[in-house]
Coordinates of C-alpha atoms and ligand atoms in Angstrom, one line a residue:
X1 CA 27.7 -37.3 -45.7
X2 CA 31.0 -35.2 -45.3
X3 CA 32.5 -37.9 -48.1
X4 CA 29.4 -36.7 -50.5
X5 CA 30.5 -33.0 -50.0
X6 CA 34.0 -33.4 -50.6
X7 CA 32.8 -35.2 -53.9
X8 CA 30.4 -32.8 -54.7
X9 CA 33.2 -30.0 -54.6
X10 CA 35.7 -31.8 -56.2
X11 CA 33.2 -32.5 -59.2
X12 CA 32.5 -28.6 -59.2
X13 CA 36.2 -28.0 -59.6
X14 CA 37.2 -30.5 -62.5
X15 CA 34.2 -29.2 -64.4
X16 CA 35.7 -25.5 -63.7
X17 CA 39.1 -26.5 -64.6
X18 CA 37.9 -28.4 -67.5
X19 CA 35.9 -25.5 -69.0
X20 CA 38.7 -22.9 -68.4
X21 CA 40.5 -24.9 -70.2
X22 CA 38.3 -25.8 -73.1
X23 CA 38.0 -21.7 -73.1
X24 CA 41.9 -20.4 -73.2
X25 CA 42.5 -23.3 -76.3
X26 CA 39.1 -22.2 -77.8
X27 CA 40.9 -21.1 -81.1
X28 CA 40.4 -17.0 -81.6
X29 CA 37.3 -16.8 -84.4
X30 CA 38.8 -14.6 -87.2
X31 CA 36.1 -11.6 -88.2
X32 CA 35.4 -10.6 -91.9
X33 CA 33.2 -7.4 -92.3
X34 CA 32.2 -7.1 -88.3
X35 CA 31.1 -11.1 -89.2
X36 CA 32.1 -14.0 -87.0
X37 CA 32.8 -16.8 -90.0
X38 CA 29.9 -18.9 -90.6
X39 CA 28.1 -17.3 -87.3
X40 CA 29.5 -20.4 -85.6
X41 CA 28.9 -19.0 -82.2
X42 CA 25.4 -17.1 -83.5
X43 CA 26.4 -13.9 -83.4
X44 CA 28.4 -10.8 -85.0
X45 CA 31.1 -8.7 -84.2
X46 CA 31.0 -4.9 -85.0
X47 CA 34.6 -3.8 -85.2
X48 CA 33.8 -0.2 -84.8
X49 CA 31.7 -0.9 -81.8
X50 CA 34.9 -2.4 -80.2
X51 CA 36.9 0.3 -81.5
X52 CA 35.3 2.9 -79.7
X53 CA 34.9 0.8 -76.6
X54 CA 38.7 0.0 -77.0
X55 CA 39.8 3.7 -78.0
X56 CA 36.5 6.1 -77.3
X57 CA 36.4 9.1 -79.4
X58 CA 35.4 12.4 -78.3
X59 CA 32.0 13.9 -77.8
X60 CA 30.6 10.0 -77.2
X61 CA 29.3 10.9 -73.7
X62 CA 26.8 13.1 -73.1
X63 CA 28.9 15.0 -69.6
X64 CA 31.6 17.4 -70.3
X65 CA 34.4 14.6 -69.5
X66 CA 34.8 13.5 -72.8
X67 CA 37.9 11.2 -71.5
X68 CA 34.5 9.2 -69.5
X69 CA 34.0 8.0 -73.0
X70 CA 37.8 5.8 -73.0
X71 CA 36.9 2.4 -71.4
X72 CA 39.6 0.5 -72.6
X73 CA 42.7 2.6 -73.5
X74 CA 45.0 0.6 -75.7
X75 CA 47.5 2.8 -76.1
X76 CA 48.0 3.2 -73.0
X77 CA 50.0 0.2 -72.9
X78 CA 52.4 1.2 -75.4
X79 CA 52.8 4.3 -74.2
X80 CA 54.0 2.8 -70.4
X81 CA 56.3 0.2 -72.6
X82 CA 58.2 3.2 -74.5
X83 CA 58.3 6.0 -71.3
X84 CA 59.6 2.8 -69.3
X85 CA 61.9 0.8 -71.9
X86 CA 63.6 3.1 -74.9
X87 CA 63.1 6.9 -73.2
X88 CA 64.0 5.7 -70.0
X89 CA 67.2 3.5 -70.7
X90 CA 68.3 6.0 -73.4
X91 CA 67.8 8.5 -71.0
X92 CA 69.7 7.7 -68.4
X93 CA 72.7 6.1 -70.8
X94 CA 73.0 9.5 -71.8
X95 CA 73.0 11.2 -69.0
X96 CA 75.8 8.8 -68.2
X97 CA 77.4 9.5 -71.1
X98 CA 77.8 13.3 -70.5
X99 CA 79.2 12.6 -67.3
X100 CA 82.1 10.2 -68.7
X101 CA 82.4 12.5 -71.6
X102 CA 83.0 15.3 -69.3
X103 CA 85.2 13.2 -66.6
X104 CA 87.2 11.9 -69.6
X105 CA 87.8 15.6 -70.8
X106 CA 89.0 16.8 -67.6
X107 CA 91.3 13.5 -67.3
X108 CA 92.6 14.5 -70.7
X109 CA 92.8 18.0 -71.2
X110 CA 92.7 19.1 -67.3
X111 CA 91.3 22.8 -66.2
X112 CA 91.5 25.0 -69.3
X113 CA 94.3 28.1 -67.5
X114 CA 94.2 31.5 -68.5
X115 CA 98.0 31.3 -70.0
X116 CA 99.4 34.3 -69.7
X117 CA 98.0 34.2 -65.9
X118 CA 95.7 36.8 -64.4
X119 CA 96.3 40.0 -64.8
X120 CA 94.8 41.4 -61.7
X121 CA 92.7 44.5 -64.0
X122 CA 89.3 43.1 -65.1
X123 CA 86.2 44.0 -67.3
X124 CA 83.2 43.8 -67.6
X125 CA 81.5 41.2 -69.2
X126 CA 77.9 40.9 -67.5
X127 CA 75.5 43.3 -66.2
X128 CA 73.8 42.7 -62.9
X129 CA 70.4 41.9 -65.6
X130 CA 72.5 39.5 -67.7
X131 CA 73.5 37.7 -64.7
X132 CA 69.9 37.7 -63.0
X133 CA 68.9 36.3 -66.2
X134 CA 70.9 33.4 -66.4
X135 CA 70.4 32.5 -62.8
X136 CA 67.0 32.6 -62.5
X137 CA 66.7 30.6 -66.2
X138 CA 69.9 28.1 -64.4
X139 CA 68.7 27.8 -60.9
X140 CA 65.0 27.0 -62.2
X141 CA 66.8 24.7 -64.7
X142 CA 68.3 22.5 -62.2
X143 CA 65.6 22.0 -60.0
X144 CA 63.4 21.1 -63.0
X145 CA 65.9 18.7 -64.0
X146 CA 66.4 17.0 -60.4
X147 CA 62.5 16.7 -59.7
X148 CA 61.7 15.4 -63.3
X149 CA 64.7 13.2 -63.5
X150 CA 63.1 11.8 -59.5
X151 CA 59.6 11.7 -61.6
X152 CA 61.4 9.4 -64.6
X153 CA 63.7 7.4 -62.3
X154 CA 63.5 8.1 -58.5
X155 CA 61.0 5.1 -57.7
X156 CA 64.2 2.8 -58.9
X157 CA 67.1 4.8 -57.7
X158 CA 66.0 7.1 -54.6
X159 CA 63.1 4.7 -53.2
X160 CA 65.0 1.8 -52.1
X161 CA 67.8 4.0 -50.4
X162 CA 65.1 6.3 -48.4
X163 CA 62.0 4.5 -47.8
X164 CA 58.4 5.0 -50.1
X165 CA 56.9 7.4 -47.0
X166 CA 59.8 9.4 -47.6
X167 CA 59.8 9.0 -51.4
X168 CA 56.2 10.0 -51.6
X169 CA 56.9 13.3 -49.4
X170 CA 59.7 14.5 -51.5
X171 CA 58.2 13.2 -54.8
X172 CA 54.7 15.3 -54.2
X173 CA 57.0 18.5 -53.0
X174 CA 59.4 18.0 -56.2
X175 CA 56.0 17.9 -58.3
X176 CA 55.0 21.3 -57.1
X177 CA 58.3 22.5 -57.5
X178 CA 58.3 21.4 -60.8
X179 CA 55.2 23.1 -61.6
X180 CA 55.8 26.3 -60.4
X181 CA 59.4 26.6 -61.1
X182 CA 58.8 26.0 -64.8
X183 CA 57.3 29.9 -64.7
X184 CA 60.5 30.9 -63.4
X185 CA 62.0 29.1 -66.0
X186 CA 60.2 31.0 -69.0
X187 CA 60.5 34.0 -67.6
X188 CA 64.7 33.3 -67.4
X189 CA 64.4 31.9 -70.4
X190 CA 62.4 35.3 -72.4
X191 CA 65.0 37.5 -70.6
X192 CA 68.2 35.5 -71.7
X193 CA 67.0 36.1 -75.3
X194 CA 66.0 39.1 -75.3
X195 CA 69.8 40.1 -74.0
X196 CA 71.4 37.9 -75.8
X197 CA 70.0 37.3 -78.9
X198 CA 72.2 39.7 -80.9
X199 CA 75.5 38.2 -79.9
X200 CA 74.4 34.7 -81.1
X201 CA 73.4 36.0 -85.2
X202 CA 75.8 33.5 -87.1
X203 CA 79.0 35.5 -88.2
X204 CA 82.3 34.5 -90.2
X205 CA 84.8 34.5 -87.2
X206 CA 82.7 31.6 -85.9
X207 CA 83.5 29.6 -89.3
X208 CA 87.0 30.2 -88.0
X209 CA 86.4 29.1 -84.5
X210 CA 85.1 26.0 -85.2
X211 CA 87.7 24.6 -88.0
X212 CA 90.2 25.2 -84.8
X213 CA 88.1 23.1 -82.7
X214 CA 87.2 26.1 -80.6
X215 CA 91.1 26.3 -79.7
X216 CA 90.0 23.7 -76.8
X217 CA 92.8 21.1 -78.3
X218 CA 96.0 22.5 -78.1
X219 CA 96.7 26.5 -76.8
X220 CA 96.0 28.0 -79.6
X221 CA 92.9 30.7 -79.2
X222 CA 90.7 31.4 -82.1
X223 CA 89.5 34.8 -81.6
X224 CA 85.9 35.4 -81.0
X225 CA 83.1 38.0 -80.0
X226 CA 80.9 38.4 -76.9
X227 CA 80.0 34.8 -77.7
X228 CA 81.7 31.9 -79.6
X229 CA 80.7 29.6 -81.8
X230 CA 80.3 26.9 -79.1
X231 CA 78.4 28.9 -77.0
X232 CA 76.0 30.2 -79.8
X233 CA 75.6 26.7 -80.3
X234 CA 74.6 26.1 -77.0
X235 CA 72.2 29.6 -77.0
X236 CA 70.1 28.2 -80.1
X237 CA 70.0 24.7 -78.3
X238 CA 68.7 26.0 -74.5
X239 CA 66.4 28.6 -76.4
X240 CA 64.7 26.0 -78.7
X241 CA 64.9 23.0 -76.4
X242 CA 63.6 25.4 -73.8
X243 CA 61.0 26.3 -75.8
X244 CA 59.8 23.0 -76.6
X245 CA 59.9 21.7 -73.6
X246 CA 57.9 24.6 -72.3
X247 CA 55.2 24.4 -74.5
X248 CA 55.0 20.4 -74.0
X249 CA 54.9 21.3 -70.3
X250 CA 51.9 23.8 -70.2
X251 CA 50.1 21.0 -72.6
X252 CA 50.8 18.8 -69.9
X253 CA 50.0 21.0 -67.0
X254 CA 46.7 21.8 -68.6
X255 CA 45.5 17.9 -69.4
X256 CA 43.3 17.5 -73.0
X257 CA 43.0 21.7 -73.4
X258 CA 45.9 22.3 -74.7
X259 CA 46.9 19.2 -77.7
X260 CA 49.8 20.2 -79.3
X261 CA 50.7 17.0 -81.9
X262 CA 48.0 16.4 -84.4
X263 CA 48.2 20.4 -85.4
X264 CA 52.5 20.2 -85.6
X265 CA 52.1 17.3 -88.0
X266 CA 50.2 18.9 -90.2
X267 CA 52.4 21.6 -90.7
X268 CA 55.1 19.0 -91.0
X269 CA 53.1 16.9 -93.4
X270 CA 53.3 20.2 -95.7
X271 CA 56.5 19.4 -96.2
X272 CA 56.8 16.0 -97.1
X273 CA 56.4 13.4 -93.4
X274 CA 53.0 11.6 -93.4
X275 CA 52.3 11.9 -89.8
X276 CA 49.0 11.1 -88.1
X277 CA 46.7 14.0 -87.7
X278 CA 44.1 12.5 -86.3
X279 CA 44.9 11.7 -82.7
X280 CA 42.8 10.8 -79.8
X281 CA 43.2 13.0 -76.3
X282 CA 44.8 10.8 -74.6
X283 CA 47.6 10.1 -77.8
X284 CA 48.1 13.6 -77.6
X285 CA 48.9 13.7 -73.9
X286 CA 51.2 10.6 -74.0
X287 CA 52.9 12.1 -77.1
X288 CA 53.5 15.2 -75.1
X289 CA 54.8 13.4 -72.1
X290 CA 57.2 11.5 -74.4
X291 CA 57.9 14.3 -75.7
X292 CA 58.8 16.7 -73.3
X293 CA 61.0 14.1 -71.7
X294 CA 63.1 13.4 -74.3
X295 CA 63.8 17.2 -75.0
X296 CA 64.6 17.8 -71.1
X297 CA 67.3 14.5 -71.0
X298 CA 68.9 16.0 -74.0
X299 CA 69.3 19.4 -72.9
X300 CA 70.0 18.2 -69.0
X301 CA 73.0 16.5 -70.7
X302 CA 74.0 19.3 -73.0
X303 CA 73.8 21.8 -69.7
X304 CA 76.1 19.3 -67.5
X305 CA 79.2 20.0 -70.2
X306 CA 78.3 23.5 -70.1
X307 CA 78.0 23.7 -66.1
X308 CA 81.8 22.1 -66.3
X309 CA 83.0 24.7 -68.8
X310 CA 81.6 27.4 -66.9
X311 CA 83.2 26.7 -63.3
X312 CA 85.7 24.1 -63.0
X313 CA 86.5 23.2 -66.3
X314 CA 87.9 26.7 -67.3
X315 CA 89.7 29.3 -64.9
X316 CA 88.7 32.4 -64.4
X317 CA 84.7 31.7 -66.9
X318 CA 82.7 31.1 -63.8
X319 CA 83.7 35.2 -62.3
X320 CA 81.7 36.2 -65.8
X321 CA 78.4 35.1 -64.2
X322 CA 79.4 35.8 -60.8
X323 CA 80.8 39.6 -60.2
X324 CA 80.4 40.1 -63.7
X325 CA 83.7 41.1 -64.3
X326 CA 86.3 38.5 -65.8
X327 CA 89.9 39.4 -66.1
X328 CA 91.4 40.7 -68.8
X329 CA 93.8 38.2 -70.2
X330 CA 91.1 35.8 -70.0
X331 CA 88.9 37.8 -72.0
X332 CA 92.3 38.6 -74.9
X333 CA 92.5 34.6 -74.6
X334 CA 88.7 33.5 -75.0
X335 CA 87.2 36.4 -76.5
X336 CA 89.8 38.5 -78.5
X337 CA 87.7 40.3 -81.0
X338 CA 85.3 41.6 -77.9
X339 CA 87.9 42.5 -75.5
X340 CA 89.6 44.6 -78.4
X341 CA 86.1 46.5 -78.7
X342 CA 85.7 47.0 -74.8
X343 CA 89.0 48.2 -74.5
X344 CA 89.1 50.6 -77.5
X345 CA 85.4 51.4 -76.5
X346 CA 86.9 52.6 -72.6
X347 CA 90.3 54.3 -74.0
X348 CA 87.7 56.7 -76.3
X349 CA 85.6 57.0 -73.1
X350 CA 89.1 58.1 -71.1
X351 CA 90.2 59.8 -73.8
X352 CA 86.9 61.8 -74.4
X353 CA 86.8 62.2 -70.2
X354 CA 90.6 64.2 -70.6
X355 CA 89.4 66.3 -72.9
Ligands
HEM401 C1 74.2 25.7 -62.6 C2 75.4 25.9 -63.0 C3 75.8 26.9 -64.1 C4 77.0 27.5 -64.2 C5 78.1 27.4 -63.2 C6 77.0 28.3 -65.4 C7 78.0 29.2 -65.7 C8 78.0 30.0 -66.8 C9 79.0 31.0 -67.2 C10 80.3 31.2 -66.4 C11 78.6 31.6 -68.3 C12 79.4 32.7 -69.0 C13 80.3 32.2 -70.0 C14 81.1 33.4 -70.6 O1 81.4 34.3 -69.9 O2 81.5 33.3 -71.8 C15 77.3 31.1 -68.7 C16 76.6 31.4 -69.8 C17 75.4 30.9 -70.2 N1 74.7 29.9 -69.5 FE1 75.3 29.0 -67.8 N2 75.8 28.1 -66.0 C18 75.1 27.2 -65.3 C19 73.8 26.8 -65.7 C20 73.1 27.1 -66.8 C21 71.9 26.5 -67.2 C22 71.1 25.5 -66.4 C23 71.5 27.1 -68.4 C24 70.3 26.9 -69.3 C25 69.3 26.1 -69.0 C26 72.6 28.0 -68.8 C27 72.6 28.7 -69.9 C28 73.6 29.6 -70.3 C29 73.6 30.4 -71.5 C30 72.6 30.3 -72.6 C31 74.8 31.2 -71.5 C32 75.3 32.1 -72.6 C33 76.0 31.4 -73.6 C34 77.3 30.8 -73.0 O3 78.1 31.5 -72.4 O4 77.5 29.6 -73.2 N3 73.5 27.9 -67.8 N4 77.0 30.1 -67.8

């Protein structure tokens, strides 16, 4: 009896193994016009049936989630491979790269001294608005940057060393963070631009400043206005980087209202790149989220030279943004043009005040 079972069962299982088999080697049936060839298997193949169970397209449902229409979402998949491959390891090598770059300067060149030594008189170079300004456009930066560089890599770096309970608290508190802060961030960001966006016009002593390599090899100072070539450089690069990756954000913040690609590639394809204009919800979305990350990597490592230069790598740069006031052989060194005007602008003031 129990020998007839065990037969039985084992028969059941060779004729399951055998057609599992005989299915994977089942050679794939190649279509021609939604047609199997020669109907072998009786029946036909629509290819835009599977396309739209494959990609969906909107308004295929009849409820307001269009997105209920995507069974199968194959892009999906290649969407995962380049966040997690290419952006990622690019990513992070340069990241790495700024922080070598940086570490190698320092190595090289050492802290950048104020020659003839401080002076002990100082002017000013910020207002109390300026400085609010960059610190609330700085402050919001760098917590935007720790909580989406713990969104990109944290499950590989931070959740081994503290444990996935505490990974998942700090992850869901560094999402909100990173939602809300991003308002900050605008805001910082309008109100750095609005201050600052006539010292950063292009002008011919900036020509000057950078055929002498900003004066950063050597001792020799190129002069230079409120704001030098380099840092008009980086001005244009944290306004337009910022603004991208703004507007990729609220797109992402706001999931399938806001789709950004398909309308920028049209303008583009006006001028000569043959994008793809027509792009499904979800494309859009994963375009944006690739989008937005590379932006924020690139300006992360653009702002981690700039956070050097501005406190250790330069004596005396960091007091612009914190009193305000910077001394004044360090502004005749770094910024000769503009400390001429201050100073002949408060000699006519003392002047004008003796009269
Ligand atoms: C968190 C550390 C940071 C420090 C210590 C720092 C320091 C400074 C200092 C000292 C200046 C004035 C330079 C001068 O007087 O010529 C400055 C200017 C500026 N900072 Fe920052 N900063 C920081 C972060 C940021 C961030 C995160 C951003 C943007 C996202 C930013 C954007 C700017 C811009 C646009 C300027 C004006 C142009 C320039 O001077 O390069 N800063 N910063």
């Amino acid at each position: 009896m129990i020998a007839r079972r065990i037969a039985t069962v084992l028969a059941l299982l060779a004729v399951l193994v055998t057609a599992s088999v005989a299915v994977m080697h089942t050679p794939a049936i190649a279509q021609t016009d939604g047609k199997v060839p020669g109907e072998t298997l009786g029946t036909s193949s629509d290819a835009d049936f599977w396309r739209q169970i494959r990609q969906g397209t909107q308004g295929q449902v009849s409820i307001p989630n269009n997105q209920s229409g995507v069974l199968i979402q194959s892009e999906g998949d290649n969407w995962r491979s380049v966040r997690n491959g290419p952006v990622s390891t690019y990513g992070a090598w340069a990241l790495l790269g700024a922080v070598i770059a940086v570490a190698a300067f320092f190595a090289i060149r050492g802290r950048i001294r104020i020659h003839g030594g401080p002076s002990g008189v100082t002017i000013e170079r910020f207002k109390a608005v300026e400085r609010f300004a960059h610190w609330l456009m700085a402050g919001s930066f760098v917590i935007l940057g720790l909580t989406g560089l713990n969104i990109l890599y944290g499950r590989y770096v931070l959740k081994p060393v503290i444990g996935p309970d505490a990974f998942g608290a700090l992850t869901l508190f560094g999402k909100y963070a990173h939602n809300y802060l991003a308002f900050a961030f605008m805001i910082g960001l309008v109100l750095a631009f609005v201050l600052w966006v006539a010292h950063n016009l292009p002008h011919k002593s900036d020509l000057v400043w950078l055929a002498k390599g900003g004066g950063m090899i050597g001792s020799a100072h190129p002069p230079a206005r409120k704001f030098n070539a380099g840092q008009k450089i980086l001005f244009w690069l944290v306004m337009l980087g910022g603004l991208s990756i703004s507007m990729s954000g609220i797109s992402l913040m706001f999931p399938f209202e806001l789709p950004l690609f398909a309308k920028t590639f049209a303008v583009l394809n006006l001028v000569g790149f043959d994008l793809p204009t027509s792009l499904t919800a979800m494309q859009e979305m994963q375009l944006g989220q690739l989008w937005h990350t590379i932006m924020a990597v690139f300006l992360i490592a653009v702002i981690i030279a700039h956070i050097y230069i501005g406190s250790l790598g330069m004596e005396g740069a960091f007091d612009a943004m914190g009193t305000g006031q910077v001394d004044v052989n360090w502004a005749r060194e770094h910024h000769s043009l503009w400390a001429e005007e201050v100073e002949e602008g408060e000699a006519a003031r003392r002047h004008s005040a003796a009269e």
